[in-house]
PDB file of C-alpha atoms in Angstrom:
ATOM      1  CA  MET A  21      26.118  -7.034  -7.720  1.00  0.00           C
ATOM      2  CA  THR A  22      23.231  -9.511  -7.553  1.00  0.00           C
ATOM      3  CA  CYS A  23      19.638  -8.501  -8.190  1.00  0.00           C
ATOM      4  CA  THR A  24      18.806  -8.790  -4.473  1.00  0.00           C
ATOM      5  CA  SER A  25      21.780  -6.712  -3.373  1.00  0.00           C
ATOM      6  CA  ALA A  26      20.993  -4.083  -6.000  1.00  0.00           C
ATOM      7  CA  LEU A  27      17.425  -3.835  -4.709  1.00  0.00           C
ATOM      8  CA  ALA A  28      18.657  -3.828  -1.117  1.00  0.00           C
ATOM      9  CA  ALA A  29      20.660  -0.682  -1.808  1.00  0.00           C
ATOM     10  CA  ALA A  30      17.372   1.177  -2.317  1.00  0.00           C
ATOM     11  CA  PHE A  31      16.578   0.593   1.383  1.00  0.00           C
ATOM     12  CA  ALA A  32      19.640   2.434   2.675  1.00  0.00           C
ATOM     13  CA  PRO A  33      20.726   2.661   5.430  1.00  0.00           C
ATOM     14  CA  HIS A  34      19.116  -0.759   6.039  1.00  0.00           C
ATOM     15  CA  GLN A  35      20.698  -2.617   3.121  1.00  0.00           C
ATOM     16  CA  GLU A  36      21.771  -5.593   5.229  1.00  0.00           C
ATOM     17  CA  LEU A  37      18.264  -6.037   6.609  1.00  0.00           C
ATOM     18  CA  ALA A  38      16.803  -5.675   3.127  1.00  0.00           C
ATOM     19  CA  SER A  39      19.143  -8.334   1.757  1.00  0.00           C
ATOM     20  CA  ALA A  40      17.883 -10.752   4.404  1.00  0.00           C
ATOM     21  CA  LEU A  41      14.193  -9.947   3.931  1.00  0.00           C
ATOM     22  CA  LEU A  42      13.794  -9.375   0.191  1.00  0.00           C
ATOM     23  CA  PRO A  43      13.823 -13.122  -0.628  1.00  0.00           C
ATOM     24  CA  HIS A  44      10.703 -13.402   1.573  1.00  0.00           C
ATOM     25  CA  ALA A  45       9.008 -10.198   0.435  1.00  0.00           C
ATOM     26  CA  PHE A  46       7.002 -11.536  -2.513  1.00  0.00           C
ATOM     27  CA  SER A  47       4.780 -14.555  -2.999  1.00  0.00           C
ATOM     28  CA  GLY A  48       2.987 -13.761  -6.257  1.00  0.00           C
ATOM     29  CA  ASP A  49       3.312 -12.093  -9.643  1.00  0.00           C
ATOM     30  CA  ASP A  50       1.221  -8.984  -8.972  1.00  0.00           C
ATOM     31  CA  GLY A  51       2.937  -6.032 -10.623  1.00  0.00           C
ATOM     32  CA  SER A  52       1.158  -3.602  -8.315  1.00  0.00           C
ATOM     33  CA  HIS A  53       2.802  -5.257  -5.284  1.00  0.00           C
ATOM     34  CA  ASP A  54       6.322  -5.784  -6.601  1.00  0.00           C
ATOM     35  CA  ALA A  55       9.830  -4.506  -5.856  1.00  0.00           C
ATOM     36  CA  ALA A  56       8.976  -1.090  -7.288  1.00  0.00           C
ATOM     37  CA  HIS A  57       6.025  -0.846  -4.891  1.00  0.00           C
ATOM     38  CA  LEU A  58       8.240  -1.754  -1.921  1.00  0.00           C
ATOM     39  CA  ILE A  59      10.803   0.876  -2.868  1.00  0.00           C
ATOM     40  CA  ARG A  60       8.134   3.555  -3.255  1.00  0.00           C
ATOM     41  CA  VAL A  61       6.561   2.631   0.091  1.00  0.00           C
ATOM     42  CA  TRP A  62       9.995   2.750   1.749  1.00  0.00           C
ATOM     43  CA  LYS A  63      10.645   6.221   0.310  1.00  0.00           C
ATOM     44  CA  ASN A  64       7.257   7.367   1.590  1.00  0.00           C
ATOM     45  CA  ALA A  65       7.886   5.801   5.001  1.00  0.00           C
ATOM     46  CA  ALA A  66      11.376   7.282   5.305  1.00  0.00           C
ATOM     47  CA  ARG A  67      10.034  10.727   4.392  1.00  0.00           C
ATOM     48  CA  ILE A  68       7.324  10.501   7.036  1.00  0.00           C
ATOM     49  CA  GLN A  69       9.668   9.007   9.663  1.00  0.00           C
ATOM     50  CA  ALA A  70      12.144  11.853   9.150  1.00  0.00           C
ATOM     51  CA  GLU A  71       9.451  14.286  10.328  1.00  0.00           C
ATOM     52  CA  GLU A  72       7.444  12.151  12.754  1.00  0.00           C
ATOM     53  CA  GLY A  73      10.118   9.943  14.367  1.00  0.00           C
ATOM     54  CA  GLY A  74       9.772   6.242  15.159  1.00  0.00           C
ATOM     55  CA  ASP A  75      12.056   3.210  14.967  1.00  0.00           C
ATOM     56  CA  ALA A  76      13.484   3.197  11.450  1.00  0.00           C
ATOM     57  CA  ARG A  77      14.749  -0.396  11.609  1.00  0.00           C
ATOM     58  CA  GLN A  78      11.360  -1.778  12.644  1.00  0.00           C
ATOM     59  CA  LEU A  79       9.730   0.380  10.001  1.00  0.00           C
ATOM     60  CA  ALA A  80      12.077  -0.913   7.290  1.00  0.00           C
ATOM     61  CA  ALA A  81      11.293  -4.514   8.251  1.00  0.00           C
ATOM     62  CA  ALA A  82       7.550  -3.798   8.202  1.00  0.00           C
ATOM     63  CA  VAL A  83       7.772  -2.192   4.762  1.00  0.00           C
ATOM     64  CA  LEU A  84       9.769  -5.123   3.386  1.00  0.00           C
ATOM     65  CA  LEU A  85       7.348  -7.719   4.748  1.00  0.00           C
ATOM     66  CA  HIS A  86       3.956  -6.013   4.525  1.00  0.00           C
ATOM     67  CA  ASP A  87       3.043  -7.814   1.276  1.00  0.00           C
ATOM     68  CA  CYS A  88       4.880 -11.083   1.930  1.00  0.00           C
ATOM     69  CA  VAL A  89       1.643 -13.060   1.505  1.00  0.00           C
ATOM     70  CA  ALA A  90      -0.161 -12.397  -1.778  1.00  0.00           C
ATOM     71  CA  VAL A  91      -3.958 -12.535  -1.927  1.00  0.00           C
ATOM     72  CA  GLU A  92      -5.675 -11.364  -5.104  1.00  0.00           C
ATOM     73  CA  LYS A  93      -8.015  -8.359  -4.870  1.00  0.00           C
ATOM     74  CA  ASN A  94     -10.995 -10.507  -5.882  1.00  0.00           C
ATOM     75  CA  SER A  95     -10.243 -13.347  -3.448  1.00  0.00           C
ATOM     76  CA  PRO A  96     -12.685 -14.035  -0.567  1.00  0.00           C
ATOM     77  CA  LEU A  97      -9.573 -14.171   1.639  1.00  0.00           C
ATOM     78  CA  ARG A  98      -8.554 -10.594   0.771  1.00  0.00           C
ATOM     79  CA  ALA A  99      -9.371  -9.263   4.247  1.00  0.00           C
ATOM     80  CA  GLU A 100      -7.078 -11.938   5.727  1.00  0.00           C
ATOM     81  CA  ALA A 101      -3.996 -10.961   3.701  1.00  0.00           C
ATOM     82  CA  SER A 102      -2.423  -8.692   6.315  1.00  0.00           C
ATOM     83  CA  ARG A 103      -3.031 -11.214   9.110  1.00  0.00           C
ATOM     84  CA  LEU A 104      -1.345 -13.932   7.066  1.00  0.00           C
ATOM     85  CA  ALA A 105       1.532 -11.576   6.250  1.00  0.00           C
ATOM     86  CA  ALA A 106       1.907 -10.659   9.938  1.00  0.00           C
ATOM     87  CA  GLU A 107       2.110 -14.335  10.899  1.00  0.00           C
ATOM     88  CA  LYS A 108       4.703 -15.008   8.219  1.00  0.00           C
ATOM     89  CA  SER A 109       6.657 -11.894   9.277  1.00  0.00           C
ATOM     90  CA  TRP A 110       6.802 -13.217  12.835  1.00  0.00           C
ATOM     91  CA  GLN A 111       8.264 -16.519  11.636  1.00  0.00           C
ATOM     92  CA  ILE A 112      10.829 -14.826   9.396  1.00  0.00           C
ATOM     93  CA  LEU A 113      12.080 -12.374  12.011  1.00  0.00           C
ATOM     94  CA  ASP A 114      12.124 -15.041  14.716  1.00  0.00           C
ATOM     95  CA  GLY A 115      14.328 -17.112  12.436  1.00  0.00           C
ATOM     96  CA  LEU A 116      16.684 -14.139  12.134  1.00  0.00           C
ATOM     97  CA  GLY A 117      16.970 -13.881  15.917  1.00  0.00           C
ATOM     98  CA  TRP A 118      14.976 -10.720  16.500  1.00  0.00           C
ATOM     99  CA  ARG A 119      13.714 -10.013  20.014  1.00  0.00           C
ATOM    100  CA  THR A 120      10.078 -10.819  20.706  1.00  0.00           C
ATOM    101  CA  ALA A 121       9.129  -7.199  21.412  1.00  0.00           C
ATOM    102  CA  GLU A 122      10.580  -6.053  18.093  1.00  0.00           C
ATOM    103  CA  ILE A 123       8.901  -8.879  16.189  1.00  0.00           C
ATOM    104  CA  SER A 124       5.593  -8.001  17.809  1.00  0.00           C
ATOM    105  CA  ALA A 125       5.961  -4.357  16.778  1.00  0.00           C
ATOM    106  CA  VAL A 126       6.713  -5.262  13.152  1.00  0.00           C
ATOM    107  CA  ALA A 127       3.911  -7.824  13.016  1.00  0.00           C
ATOM    108  CA  HIS A 128       1.436  -5.259  14.374  1.00  0.00           C
ATOM    109  CA  ALA A 129       2.448  -2.776  11.677  1.00  0.00           C
ATOM    110  CA  VAL A 130       2.042  -5.413   8.972  1.00  0.00           C
ATOM    111  CA  LEU A 131      -1.317  -6.507  10.384  1.00  0.00           C
ATOM    112  CA  THR A 132      -2.809  -3.017  10.511  1.00  0.00           C
ATOM    113  CA  HIS A 133      -1.484  -1.542   7.256  1.00  0.00           C
ATOM    114  CA  SER A 134      -4.286  -2.972   5.124  1.00  0.00           C
ATOM    115  CA  PHE A 135      -7.428  -1.055   4.173  1.00  0.00           C
ATOM    116  CA  SER A 136      -9.279  -4.361   3.809  1.00  0.00           C
ATOM    117  CA  ALA A 137      -8.356  -5.544   7.320  1.00  0.00           C
ATOM    118  CA  ASN A 138      -9.806  -2.373   8.919  1.00  0.00           C
ATOM    119  CA  ILE A 139      -7.709  -2.707  12.103  1.00  0.00           C
ATOM    120  CA  PRO A 140      -6.541   0.596  13.681  1.00  0.00           C
ATOM    121  CA  PRO A 141      -2.748   0.996  14.016  1.00  0.00           C
ATOM    122  CA  GLU A 142      -1.653   1.614  17.605  1.00  0.00           C
ATOM    123  CA  THR A 143       2.068   2.399  17.279  1.00  0.00           C
ATOM    124  CA  LEU A 144       3.831   5.199  15.435  1.00  0.00           C
ATOM    125  CA  GLU A 145       5.598   2.712  13.162  1.00  0.00           C
ATOM    126  CA  ALA A 146       2.279   1.076  12.265  1.00  0.00           C
ATOM    127  CA  LYS A 147       0.725   4.465  11.533  1.00  0.00           C
ATOM    128  CA  ILE A 148       3.650   5.402   9.299  1.00  0.00           C
ATOM    129  CA  LEU A 149       3.499   2.130   7.364  1.00  0.00           C
ATOM    130  CA  GLN A 150      -0.239   2.517   6.802  1.00  0.00           C
ATOM    131  CA  ASP A 151       0.240   6.087   5.564  1.00  0.00           C
ATOM    132  CA  ALA A 152       3.209   5.150   3.363  1.00  0.00           C
ATOM    133  CA  ASP A 153       1.349   2.273   1.744  1.00  0.00           C
ATOM    134  CA  ARG A 154      -1.803   4.323   1.162  1.00  0.00           C
ATOM    135  CA  LEU A 155       0.191   7.139  -0.429  1.00  0.00           C
ATOM    136  CA  ASP A 156       1.104   4.630  -3.129  1.00  0.00           C
ATOM    137  CA  ALA A 157      -2.607   4.061  -3.812  1.00  0.00           C
ATOM    138  CA  ILE A 158      -3.369   7.688  -4.694  1.00  0.00           C
ATOM    139  CA  GLY A 159      -1.762  10.194  -7.024  1.00  0.00           C
ATOM    140  CA  MET A 160      -0.392   9.290 -10.442  1.00  0.00           C
ATOM    141  CA  VAL A 161       1.015   5.973  -9.264  1.00  0.00           C
ATOM    142  CA  GLY A 162      -2.280   5.143  -7.609  1.00  0.00           C
ATOM    143  CA  ALA A 163      -4.134   5.736 -10.870  1.00  0.00           C
ATOM    144  CA  ALA A 164      -1.650   3.563 -12.762  1.00  0.00           C
ATOM    145  CA  ARG A 165      -1.983   0.766 -10.214  1.00  0.00           C
ATOM    146  CA  CYS A 166      -5.776   1.014 -10.310  1.00  0.00           C
ATOM    147  CA  PHE A 167      -5.837   0.551 -14.086  1.00  0.00           C
ATOM    148  CA  TYR A 168      -3.246  -2.230 -13.901  1.00  0.00           C
ATOM    149  CA  ILE A 169      -5.305  -4.157 -11.336  1.00  0.00           C
ATOM    150  CA  ALA A 170      -8.487  -3.604 -13.334  1.00  0.00           C
ATOM    151  CA  GLY A 171      -6.821  -5.202 -16.343  1.00  0.00           C
ATOM    152  CA  ARG A 172      -5.516  -8.030 -14.194  1.00  0.00           C
ATOM    153  CA  MET A 173      -9.018  -8.683 -12.876  1.00  0.00           C
ATOM    154  CA  GLY A 174     -10.623  -8.401 -16.311  1.00  0.00           C
ATOM    155  CA  SER A 175     -12.528  -5.194 -15.542  1.00  0.00           C
ATOM    156  CA  GLY A 176     -13.365  -2.431 -18.012  1.00  0.00           C
ATOM    157  CA  LEU A 177     -11.981   1.100 -17.704  1.00  0.00           C
ATOM    158  CA  TYR A 178     -15.423   2.696 -17.354  1.00  0.00           C
ATOM    159  CA  ASP A 179     -19.097   2.247 -18.164  1.00  0.00           C
ATOM    160  CA  PRO A 180     -19.416   3.768 -21.653  1.00  0.00           C
ATOM    161  CA  LEU A 181     -23.038   4.829 -21.046  1.00  0.00           C
ATOM    162  CA  ASP A 182     -22.654   6.150 -17.487  1.00  0.00           C
ATOM    163  CA  PRO A 183     -18.972   6.587 -16.562  1.00  0.00           C
ATOM    164  CA  LEU A 184     -19.690   8.516 -13.340  1.00  0.00           C
ATOM    165  CA  ALA A 185     -22.404   6.109 -12.133  1.00  0.00           C
ATOM    166  CA  GLU A 186     -25.038   8.818 -12.028  1.00  0.00           C
ATOM    167  CA  ASP A 187     -27.866   6.360 -12.737  1.00  0.00           C
ATOM    168  CA  ARG A 188     -26.395   3.064 -11.578  1.00  0.00           C
ATOM    169  CA  PRO A 189     -24.664   1.660  -8.467  1.00  0.00           C
ATOM    170  CA  LEU A 190     -20.889   2.008  -8.326  1.00  0.00           C
ATOM    171  CA  ASP A 191     -19.212  -1.282  -9.260  1.00  0.00           C
ATOM    172  CA  ASP A 192     -15.425  -1.269  -9.028  1.00  0.00           C
ATOM    173  CA  LYS A 193     -15.258  -4.945  -9.939  1.00  0.00           C
ATOM    174  CA  ALA A 194     -16.679  -4.088 -13.355  1.00  0.00           C
ATOM    175  CA  PHE A 195     -15.171  -0.620 -13.991  1.00  0.00           C
ATOM    176  CA  ALA A 196     -11.788   0.787 -12.988  1.00  0.00           C
ATOM    177  CA  ILE A 197     -12.786   4.401 -12.438  1.00  0.00           C
ATOM    178  CA  ASP A 198     -15.580   3.347 -10.081  1.00  0.00           C
ATOM    179  CA  HIS A 199     -12.753   2.375  -7.723  1.00  0.00           C
ATOM    180  CA  PHE A 200     -11.762   6.028  -7.462  1.00  0.00           C
ATOM    181  CA  GLU A 201     -15.052   6.753  -5.661  1.00  0.00           C
ATOM    182  CA  THR A 202     -15.490   3.472  -3.786  1.00  0.00           C
ATOM    183  CA  LYS A 203     -12.011   3.550  -2.238  1.00  0.00           C
ATOM    184  CA  LEU A 204      -9.256   5.842  -3.513  1.00  0.00           C
ATOM    185  CA  PHE A 205     -10.900   9.194  -2.773  1.00  0.00           C
ATOM    186  CA  ARG A 206     -11.812   7.877   0.686  1.00  0.00           C
ATOM    187  CA  LEU A 207      -8.201   7.150   1.614  1.00  0.00           C
ATOM    188  CA  ALA A 208      -7.058  10.764   2.078  1.00  0.00           C
ATOM    189  CA  ASP A 209      -9.400  11.244   5.057  1.00  0.00           C
ATOM    190  CA  GLY A 210      -7.916   8.314   6.971  1.00  0.00           C
ATOM    191  CA  PHE A 211      -4.222   9.169   7.212  1.00  0.00           C
ATOM    192  CA  GLN A 212      -2.650   8.737  10.626  1.00  0.00           C
ATOM    193  CA  THR A 213       0.215  11.251  10.735  1.00  0.00           C
ATOM    194  CA  ALA A 214       0.365  14.973  10.028  1.00  0.00           C
ATOM    195  CA  THR A 215       3.036  14.417   7.398  1.00  0.00           C
ATOM    196  CA  GLY A 216       1.021  11.673   5.772  1.00  0.00           C
ATOM    197  CA  ARG A 217      -2.079  13.855   5.676  1.00  0.00           C
ATOM    198  CA  ARG A 218      -0.179  16.672   3.996  1.00  0.00           C
ATOM    199  CA  LEU A 219       1.256  14.379   1.345  1.00  0.00           C
ATOM    200  CA  ALA A 220      -2.124  12.704   0.850  1.00  0.00           C
ATOM    201  CA  ARG A 221      -3.816  16.017   0.051  1.00  0.00           C
ATOM    202  CA  GLU A 222      -1.242  16.677  -2.666  1.00  0.00           C
ATOM    203  CA  ARG A 223      -1.664  13.247  -4.195  1.00  0.00           C
ATOM    204  CA  GLU A 224      -5.435  13.275  -4.034  1.00  0.00           C
ATOM    205  CA  GLU A 225      -5.389  16.467  -6.116  1.00  0.00           C
ATOM    206  CA  ARG A 226      -3.310  14.640  -8.733  1.00  0.00           C
ATOM    207  CA  LEU A 227      -5.693  11.681  -8.693  1.00  0.00           C
ATOM    208  CA  ARG A 228      -8.665  13.988  -9.234  1.00  0.00           C
ATOM    209  CA  CYS A 229      -6.801  15.575 -12.158  1.00  0.00           C
ATOM    210  CA  VAL A 230      -6.291  12.124 -13.695  1.00  0.00           C
ATOM    211  CA  LEU A 231     -10.014  11.411 -13.470  1.00  0.00           C
ATOM    212  CA  ALA A 232     -10.907  14.844 -14.859  1.00  0.00           C
ATOM    213  CA  MET A 233      -8.573  14.412 -17.837  1.00  0.00           C
ATOM    214  CA  LEU A 234      -9.919  10.937 -18.546  1.00  0.00           C
ATOM    215  CA  LEU A 235     -13.494  12.186 -18.446  1.00  0.00           C
ATOM    216  CA  ASP A 236     -12.597  15.058 -20.761  1.00  0.00           C
ATOM    217  CA  GLU A 237     -11.127  12.650 -23.310  1.00  0.00           C
ATOM    218  CA  ILE A 238     -14.072  10.247 -23.301  1.00  0.00           C
TER     219      ILE A 238
END
């Protein structure tokens, strides 16, 4: 079994689709947007779709392609990442012979999944993808990804003199735990589906526990 086919099995029952799309799914070396991230987002999406409905095939394609264009967190083009990924998704699916309506649905989901893009999702599949991706940004995995990205960007873990930014402006480019307040704790209020909101509340509690334990240790 090749590496691609082994990964594709994680997207059951859409292994064939995953085999076709995985070679296009990555364009960088960001370990917070890698195969493990795609698998986690697919598990989240499948869990939500099982309760909320929606087209599972379109959703699988959107999950597989939502990060197909890599733009670093500190790039001035960050807000354009989902638009670029949506355009690339359209080209890929068109090359595979998908119908225009289906391609449009997948591209819309990819376009609107991003927090940075700030474009409201209009379809159920787009809402599920946004929720599934944001679930991976909170909870234990979200904390791990936050610290990983901080290291990748050359940021510190926290301000040693004022870790909670009580007497300074929050600066998540300089300190990892500032990102909890500037973004991660804000995500739970923006979930699109009832299932997503329920799961988000559980994960936000875990994320707050991570911060509390870190503060206790420092």
